Short mmCIF file of C-alpha atoms in Angstrom, two decimals:
data_model
loop_
_atom_site.label_atom_id
_atom_site.label_comp_id
_atom_site.label_asym_id
_atom_site.label_seq_id
_atom_site.Cartn_x
_atom_site.Cartn_y
_atom_site.Cartn_z
CA MET A 152 92.01 88.21 122.48
CA ALA A 153 93.11 86.63 119.20
CA VAL A 154 90.52 86.70 116.45
CA PRO A 155 90.59 83.71 114.11
CA LEU A 156 90.66 84.32 110.38
CA PRO A 157 87.62 83.35 108.34
CA THR A 158 88.06 80.34 106.06
CA ALA A 159 86.34 79.15 102.91
CA GLN A 160 83.69 77.56 105.14
CA THR A 161 83.35 80.27 107.82
CA ARG A 162 82.84 84.03 108.15
CA TRP A 163 82.76 86.64 110.92
CA ARG A 164 79.57 87.59 112.77
CA CYS A 165 79.06 90.18 115.51
CA THR A 166 77.42 88.49 118.50
CA LEU A 167 75.80 91.78 119.63
CA CYS A 168 74.07 93.04 116.47
CA GLY A 169 74.35 90.17 113.98
CA ASN A 170 76.47 92.08 111.42
CA LEU A 171 78.01 89.77 108.82
CA THR A 172 79.50 92.25 106.35
CA ARG A 173 81.24 95.33 107.84
CA PHE A 174 84.27 95.19 110.16
CA ASP A 175 87.33 97.31 110.96
CA VAL A 176 90.32 94.98 111.12
CA THR A 177 93.63 95.92 112.77
CA ARG A 178 96.49 93.78 111.43
CA ALA A 179 100.16 93.49 112.31
CA THR A 180 102.14 92.69 109.17
CA ARG A 181 105.80 91.92 108.66
CA ALA A 182 106.83 92.26 105.02
CA VAL A 183 109.73 92.75 102.65
CA GLU A 184 109.09 95.31 99.91
CA TYR A 185 111.02 96.20 96.80
CA VAL A 186 110.68 99.97 96.55
CA HIS A 187 111.53 101.76 93.29
CA LEU A 188 112.20 105.49 93.50
CA ASP A 189 111.70 107.47 90.32
CA LEU A 190 114.09 110.29 89.39
CA ALA A 191 111.97 112.78 91.35
CA GLY A 192 112.28 110.58 94.45
CA GLU A 193 108.67 109.31 94.48
CA PRO A 194 108.54 105.76 95.90
CA ARG A 195 106.50 102.94 94.40
CA VAL A 196 106.29 99.41 95.86
CA GLU A 197 106.85 97.00 92.97
CA GLU A 198 107.07 93.74 94.90
CA ARG A 199 105.80 92.74 98.33
CA GLU A 200 106.37 89.51 100.23
CA VAL A 201 104.40 89.04 103.46
CA LEU A 202 106.55 87.23 106.02
CA GLY A 203 103.95 87.15 108.75
CA GLU A 204 100.56 88.60 109.57
CA SER A 205 98.28 88.50 112.58
CA ILE A 206 94.94 90.07 113.36
CA GLU A 207 95.09 92.21 116.48
CA SER A 208 91.42 93.21 116.68
CA VAL A 209 88.16 93.17 114.76
CA ARG A 210 85.55 95.85 115.47
CA CYS A 211 81.98 95.76 114.23
CA ARG A 212 81.24 98.74 111.98
CA TRP A 213 77.55 98.73 112.90
CA CYS A 214 77.67 98.72 116.73
CA ASN A 215 81.42 99.33 117.45
CA ALA A 216 81.67 96.12 119.47
CA VAL A 217 85.19 94.77 120.00
CA ASP A 218 85.90 91.23 121.19
CA GLN A 219 82.35 90.23 120.20
CA ILE A 220 83.21 88.66 116.86
CA GLU A 221 82.70 84.95 116.29
CA LEU A 222 83.15 82.56 113.38
CA VAL A 223 79.98 81.11 111.89
CA ASP A 224 79.43 78.77 108.96
CA ARG A 225 78.97 80.32 105.54
CA PRO A 226 75.79 79.36 103.69
CA SER A 227 76.25 76.76 100.99
CA ALA A 228 76.45 78.15 97.45
CA GLY A 229 73.38 76.18 96.38
CA GLN A 230 71.18 77.08 99.37
CA SER A 231 68.38 79.59 99.02
CA ALA A 232 67.08 81.66 101.94
#
């Protein structure tokens, strides 16, 4: 099941426990990296261009639920609880 990315107006929420803040996200990323090796052979990525990225799964850190994540509206910045 594809999990939609949160936007500026939405965020993730676990439908089982209500968690809004802690998730393990598995991503598939396709990228081009410029790798600089120092004289000892240690690599360091100096530039990275992401060509494509998709979210494969999102797991709730509180209750370990998978495929139970939904998008909900974020509270307005001026709202108080």
